[in-house]
Amino acid sequence: MKIETKCLHSGYTPENGEPRVVPIVQSTTYKYNSTEELGDIFNLPDRHIYSRFSNPTVDAVEKKIADLEGGVGAMCTSSGQAASLISILNICNAGDSFISTGAIYGGTVNLFAVTLKKMGIECIFIDAESSEEEIQAAMKPNTRAFFGETLANPALTVLDIEKFAGIAHKNKLPLIIDNTFPTPILCRPIEFGADIVVHSTSKYMDGHALQVGGVIVDGGTFDWTNGKFPEFTEPDESYHGVVYSELFGKSAYIIKARMQLMRDFGAYPSANSAFLLNLGLETLAIRMERYCKNAKKVAEYFASSDQVESVVYPGLEGDVYYERAKKYLPDGTSGVISFTIKGGREAAIKFMDSLKLASNEVHVADIRTCVLHPASETHRQLTDEQLLAAGINPGMIRFSVGLENAEDIIDDIKQAFI
Ligand SMILES: *Cc1c(COP(=O)(O)O)cnc(C)c1O
């Protein structure tokens, strides 16, 4: 099936007489006929036990997203933050380190630099444009993974996924990619060598600003038996001695994440949330196409305006990442534009407060146009140095183009500029 068809049909195929739409299974638990049968499911979790690990509605959505990304399995989480956290904790323990590019989502910077540090895991931040030698030099003997964002929020830099996959694999380490902004409609990082993909489904996947959520997709591509990952190849005493790489093969990573970390942290979404996420996914392909089309028009308008110092939109000819975007994001670079207004922080706030159609909110990738001022909102916890590393200027505005008519969006911008 092509991707548009997968959006509608993957993950759930009703049998004769069954509901056409994925049903909401609102139950914490599942009944079995015998103690032995239920016990067997603990050994091989191929059916549902308890809705902290899995649920039929969430399961359908997980299968759909795994199929969209081209992975062997997926696990939904209650937020994008939980997905990023679990994606790392499933590999790194206290005493380990991992490498991440600096241009990533502000919340992820905080999670990696502050909270994981408290847990004894070091994140080594590097510039995504560093040479292979520089990246190699930044690595430590305890480095266990690489992390980056396909299209960084909010810097809109495009990651050279193949370069990072090459370096990671040369060192027998996995590459984790946050693919939130492109969604699998615009880029499928596993096709470029990524091993694990994470998303905040709160953004385009849900699309309607209805519920916060996340997902981890396992590409099934990484060899966890290469000697660097004993947690995959030695018995897990907390889970009756299972050896994940032996019992689960290509799905070892995602099943370990579920049976160890989801079991202990419980950051699983509700069936209702998954149902709503699925509605968003059904129209994802058609929505992404329109977001890209609208954003290109708005970006071209910003580029032509004398009130604008600079525009960052990788889909715009002349953008630093235009050529790379053609390779990784050939069908468009999402609806998110960032631009720097002339007049700095003050002018940015005045512009934001004058918009009538676009709303000022801490969100992005909504169906409705929305704007955000990173320096005074999402990224206010970052130092100036970290702000610059994340590619953020005080006059920068993140403009998330929605599905309204592009002319109405541009008219709103024009009146706010005056
Ligand atoms: C929003 C976002 C996150 C965090 O997701 P939540 O669902 O808000 O927890 C992570 N990565 C990126 C790129 C994001 O845009």
XYZ file of C-alpha atoms and ligand atoms in Angstrom:
433
model
C 0.000 0.000 0.000
C 1.067 3.583 -0.670
C 1.358 5.924 2.300
C -2.019 7.681 1.767
C -3.719 4.289 1.843
C -1.757 3.171 4.919
C -3.007 6.274 6.776
C -6.533 4.940 6.375
C -6.144 1.178 6.420
C -3.052 0.080 8.377
C -3.346 -1.231 11.915
C -6.955 -2.349 11.883
C -8.777 -4.681 9.509
C -12.286 -5.532 10.674
C -13.527 -9.088 10.232
C -16.975 -9.869 8.903
C -19.572 -7.924 10.926
C -17.043 -6.112 13.111
C -17.029 -2.321 13.590
C -15.741 -0.429 10.528
C -13.985 2.116 12.782
C -11.316 1.170 15.345
C -13.391 0.673 18.525
C -12.536 2.423 21.785
C -11.775 -0.433 24.162
C -12.357 1.230 27.497
C -11.080 -1.460 29.847
C -8.105 -1.609 32.150
C -7.960 -5.370 32.011
C -8.632 -8.519 29.961
C -10.278 -11.760 31.040
C -8.784 -15.214 30.363
C -10.228 -18.685 30.892
C -7.370 -20.152 32.887
C -4.479 -19.230 35.123
C -2.172 -21.111 32.790
C -3.250 -19.170 29.710
C -2.773 -15.827 31.449
C 0.576 -16.997 32.788
C 1.685 -17.909 29.262
C 0.941 -14.388 28.060
C 3.352 -13.087 30.689
C 6.000 -15.280 29.054
C 5.222 -14.166 25.523
C 3.256 -10.906 25.544
C 1.288 -11.487 22.335
C -2.074 -10.552 23.844
C -3.268 -7.848 26.220
C -2.810 -8.201 29.968
C -3.322 -4.766 31.456
C -3.810 -1.329 29.876
C -0.621 0.071 31.407
C 1.336 -1.981 28.798
C -1.074 -2.350 25.919
C -4.669 -1.863 24.852
C -6.455 -2.887 21.616
C -7.269 0.690 20.544
C -3.746 1.930 21.221
C -2.371 -1.225 19.589
C -4.165 -0.464 16.303
C -2.618 3.013 16.259
C 0.827 1.629 17.113
C 0.616 -0.794 14.196
C -0.464 1.992 11.851
C 2.416 4.287 12.865
C 4.948 1.434 12.655
C 3.717 0.747 9.131
C 3.853 4.428 8.133
C 7.470 4.707 9.325
C 8.501 1.315 7.935
C 9.354 -0.126 11.353
C 8.809 -3.547 12.936
C 6.852 -2.207 15.896
C 5.837 0.883 17.810
C 4.804 1.895 21.308
C 2.636 4.908 22.040
C 3.405 7.053 25.078
C 1.434 9.672 26.964
C 3.583 12.505 25.530
C 6.437 13.190 23.146
C 8.642 13.841 26.167
C 7.917 10.348 27.492
C 8.839 8.917 24.067
C 12.210 10.725 24.029
C 12.919 9.747 27.648
C 12.086 6.065 27.146
C 13.952 5.923 23.818
C 17.159 6.826 25.666
C 16.571 4.932 28.930
C 15.973 1.760 26.929
C 19.639 1.985 25.861
C 21.545 4.084 28.421
C 22.077 3.438 32.131
C 23.689 5.622 34.798
C 27.335 5.951 33.774
C 26.589 5.966 30.043
C 26.577 8.868 27.625
C 24.967 9.616 24.282
C 25.468 12.217 21.582
C 22.780 14.672 20.522
C 22.796 17.568 18.112
C 22.205 20.933 19.812
C 19.415 22.032 17.459
C 16.556 20.076 19.009
C 13.284 20.868 20.756
C 13.778 22.988 23.925
C 11.973 20.500 26.150
C 14.278 17.758 24.916
C 17.347 19.915 25.624
C 16.113 20.293 29.192
C 15.378 16.587 29.559
C 18.803 15.634 28.214
C 20.944 18.339 29.858
C 19.270 18.535 33.269
C 17.070 15.596 34.165
C 19.038 12.778 32.526
C 22.200 14.258 34.039
C 20.645 13.884 37.495
C 20.068 10.234 36.615
C 23.752 9.813 35.783
C 23.380 9.833 31.993
C 25.458 12.383 30.136
C 24.274 14.000 26.918
C 27.165 15.241 24.796
C 25.777 18.056 22.631
C 27.400 18.632 19.281
C 26.809 20.921 16.313
C 24.931 18.961 13.648
C 27.262 20.337 10.966
C 30.405 19.012 12.727
C 32.704 16.882 10.606
C 32.925 13.153 11.093
C 36.313 13.626 12.818
C 34.860 16.184 15.250
C 31.939 13.920 16.099
C 34.254 10.960 16.531
C 36.401 13.057 18.892
C 33.355 14.052 20.985
C 32.460 10.410 21.615
C 33.494 8.604 24.800
C 34.025 4.897 25.481
C 30.652 4.891 27.324
C 28.713 6.518 24.449
C 25.728 4.335 23.589
C 23.519 6.226 21.117
C 23.071 9.173 18.763
C 20.051 11.493 18.746
C 18.878 14.217 16.340
C 15.781 15.828 14.809
C 14.985 15.491 11.098
C 13.614 19.025 10.932
C 14.516 20.786 14.170
C 11.885 22.558 16.273
C 12.145 25.573 16.163
C 15.448 26.103 14.304
C 14.199 24.294 11.140
C 17.629 22.915 10.362
C 17.562 19.727 8.288
C 19.665 16.904 9.679
C 22.002 14.942 7.448
C 20.539 11.647 8.680
C 22.793 9.495 6.458
C 25.929 11.132 7.874
C 24.836 10.451 11.450
C 23.675 6.915 10.664
C 27.054 6.222 9.071
C 29.027 7.464 12.087
C 26.718 5.739 14.570
C 26.904 2.401 12.777
C 30.678 2.598 12.314
C 30.804 2.749 16.117
C 28.194 -0.023 16.505
C 25.704 2.429 18.004
C 22.058 3.127 17.136
C 20.686 6.388 15.735
C 17.462 7.776 17.227
C 15.604 10.390 15.185
C 12.836 12.700 16.373
C 10.688 12.935 13.244
C 7.875 15.054 14.711
C 7.770 17.882 12.163
C 8.027 15.936 8.892
C 5.855 13.001 10.022
C 6.333 9.825 7.963
C 4.457 11.529 5.129
C 7.376 13.850 4.373
C 10.330 11.783 5.618
C 10.898 8.215 6.765
C 14.222 8.308 8.643
C 14.558 4.497 8.745
C 14.987 4.575 4.946
C 18.044 6.792 5.513
C 19.608 4.573 8.192
C 17.927 5.627 11.454
C 17.263 2.732 13.847
C 14.671 4.249 16.170
C 12.176 7.019 15.415
C 10.334 9.062 18.032
C 7.477 11.522 17.646
C 5.456 13.956 19.586
C 2.079 12.920 18.173
C 0.685 16.112 19.751
C 1.778 17.966 16.610
C 0.830 17.076 13.001
C -0.096 13.462 13.686
C -2.957 14.439 15.971
C -3.139 17.720 14.081
C -6.234 19.117 15.772
C -4.670 20.134 19.126
C -6.812 17.538 20.915
C -4.390 15.494 23.006
C -0.748 15.280 23.993
C 0.968 12.042 23.009
C 4.102 10.397 21.701
C 5.328 7.267 19.986
C 8.531 5.258 19.619
C 9.053 3.239 16.425
C 11.575 0.427 16.205
C 13.150 0.052 12.778
C 14.248 -3.477 13.674
C 17.511 -2.666 11.912
C 19.993 -2.505 14.764
C 22.083 -5.445 15.955
C 21.812 -5.339 19.752
C 24.031 -8.423 20.076
C 27.238 -6.605 19.064
C 28.599 -6.726 22.623
C 27.799 -3.156 23.677
C 24.281 -3.786 24.971
C 24.266 -6.515 27.636
C 20.727 -5.584 28.739
C 19.522 -7.018 25.427
C 21.607 -10.190 25.483
C 21.618 -11.187 29.160
C 18.622 -12.424 31.164
C 16.344 -9.689 32.567
C 15.812 -10.834 36.147
C 12.996 -8.297 36.564
C 11.111 -10.088 33.790
C 11.541 -13.785 34.597
C 14.934 -14.067 32.938
C 13.932 -13.094 29.397
C 16.806 -12.502 26.939
C 15.253 -9.882 24.672
C 17.510 -10.394 21.653
C 16.889 -14.152 21.683
C 13.158 -14.220 22.308
C 12.157 -11.178 20.271
C 14.851 -10.860 17.577
C 14.274 -7.771 15.434
C 11.637 -6.425 17.839
C 13.894 -6.677 20.919
C 14.148 -2.911 21.424
C 10.454 -2.074 21.345
C 9.389 -5.081 23.433
C 12.057 -4.339 26.046
C 10.823 -0.719 26.177
C 7.301 -1.944 26.817
C 7.992 -4.777 29.235
C 10.591 -2.919 31.336
C 10.053 0.813 31.036
C 6.351 1.115 30.290
C 5.720 -1.439 33.026
C 7.643 0.694 35.532
C 6.828 4.238 34.385
C 3.269 3.685 33.167
C 3.304 6.561 30.667
C 0.761 4.822 28.413
C -1.985 6.723 26.591
C -5.671 6.074 27.138
C -7.823 4.307 24.547
C -9.740 7.557 24.012
C -6.558 9.453 23.197
C -5.481 6.776 20.756
C -8.888 6.878 19.071
C -8.549 10.627 18.518
C -4.953 10.258 17.352
C -6.158 7.728 14.802
C -8.654 10.252 13.394
C -5.748 12.635 12.891
C -3.653 9.956 11.213
C -6.425 9.114 8.755
C -6.117 12.544 7.140
C -2.389 13.048 7.756
C -1.230 12.581 4.153
C -3.735 15.009 2.714
C -3.168 17.543 5.504
C 0.636 17.501 5.168
C 0.332 18.245 1.480
C -1.794 21.336 2.182
C 0.350 22.553 5.116
C 3.382 22.511 2.821
C 1.564 24.302 0.005
C 0.226 27.042 2.314
C 3.541 27.479 4.130
C 5.442 27.926 0.880
C 3.139 30.845 -0.037
C 3.466 32.413 3.421
C 7.261 31.939 3.452
C 7.481 33.623 0.039
C 5.456 36.534 1.413
C 7.776 36.882 4.437
C 10.785 36.781 2.120
C 9.318 39.658 0.102
C 8.392 41.830 3.110
C 10.545 44.793 4.164
C 9.530 44.208 7.821
C 11.355 40.922 7.890
C 15.053 40.536 8.584
C 15.269 36.873 7.630
C 13.099 33.849 6.916
C 13.947 30.264 7.647
C 11.966 27.732 5.676
C 13.940 24.893 4.113
C 11.400 24.662 1.300
C 12.252 28.197 0.193
C 14.846 28.531 -2.541
C 17.982 30.109 -1.098
C 17.479 28.619 2.375
C 20.692 27.164 3.821
C 19.014 23.747 3.948
C 17.175 23.944 0.609
C 19.404 21.415 -1.172
C 19.465 18.983 1.755
C 15.692 19.295 2.134
C 15.296 18.210 -1.508
C 16.919 14.929 -0.532
C 15.275 14.247 2.847
C 12.001 16.161 2.412
C 11.274 16.086 -1.312
C 7.504 16.566 -0.891
C 7.715 19.615 1.372
C 9.121 20.875 4.628
C 5.962 21.090 6.795
C 3.907 24.144 7.745
C 6.369 25.609 10.191
C 8.252 28.756 9.259
C 10.475 30.814 11.464
C 11.264 34.398 10.689
C 13.091 37.199 12.425
C 11.266 40.475 12.487
C 13.120 43.785 12.151
C 13.240 45.483 15.567
C 14.068 42.468 17.729
C 12.184 41.199 20.762
C 9.926 44.276 21.103
C 8.762 44.230 17.476
C 8.183 40.484 17.713
C 5.861 40.859 20.695
C 3.972 43.747 19.044
C 3.456 41.684 15.872
C 2.277 38.654 17.817
C -0.208 40.705 19.834
C -1.638 42.316 16.663
C -2.551 39.099 14.863
C -6.276 38.415 14.597
C -6.604 35.077 12.774
C -3.398 33.413 13.949
C -3.441 32.641 17.649
C -0.671 33.133 20.154
C -0.299 29.770 21.854
C 2.249 27.221 22.987
C 1.631 24.831 20.175
C 2.761 24.156 16.664
C 1.570 22.044 13.779
C -2.079 22.681 14.500
C -4.838 22.676 11.906
C -5.303 26.389 12.736
C -2.503 28.923 12.195
C -0.656 29.650 15.427
C 2.395 31.639 16.463
C 4.915 31.445 19.236
C 7.815 33.574 20.433
C 10.481 31.075 21.548
C 12.713 33.542 23.410
C 9.932 34.636 25.785
C 7.850 31.440 25.828
C 9.044 27.864 25.168
C 12.768 28.531 25.418
C 12.855 30.991 28.313
C 14.671 28.417 30.476
C 17.643 28.334 28.100
C 20.716 30.513 28.522
C 21.657 32.844 25.645
C 24.376 30.380 24.718
C 21.912 27.492 24.550
C 19.442 29.704 22.640
C 22.080 30.363 19.999
C 23.038 26.669 19.883
C 19.366 25.936 19.201
C 19.429 28.591 16.453
C 17.156 31.116 18.192
C 17.301 34.898 17.898
C 15.264 37.160 20.310
C 13.301 38.597 17.354
C 12.504 35.192 15.966
C 8.881 34.091 15.651
C 7.775 30.579 14.924
C 4.863 30.757 12.549
C 2.878 27.558 12.169
C 0.755 27.768 9.045
C -2.624 26.059 9.316
C -5.157 24.882 6.772
C -7.011 28.176 6.344
C -6.925 29.800 2.906
C -3.362 31.081 2.427
C -4.630 34.515 1.325
C -6.446 34.984 4.652
C -3.288 34.033 6.549
C -1.223 36.529 4.550
C -3.841 39.292 5.013
C -3.634 38.756 8.781
C 0.165 39.069 8.675
C -0.083 42.263 6.590
C -2.388 43.987 9.083
C -0.201 42.917 12.030
C 2.918 44.367 10.400
C 1.455 47.885 10.240
C 6.563 19.018 21.029
C 7.774 18.259 20.736
C 8.271 17.300 21.642
C 7.615 17.045 22.967
O 6.370 16.490 22.777
P 5.125 16.603 23.823
O 4.089 15.794 23.154
O 4.802 18.042 23.957
O 5.604 16.018 25.106
C 9.394 16.595 21.271
N 10.024 16.816 20.106
C 9.570 17.741 19.225
C 10.302 17.954 17.952
C 8.451 18.491 19.509
O 8.015 19.416 18.624
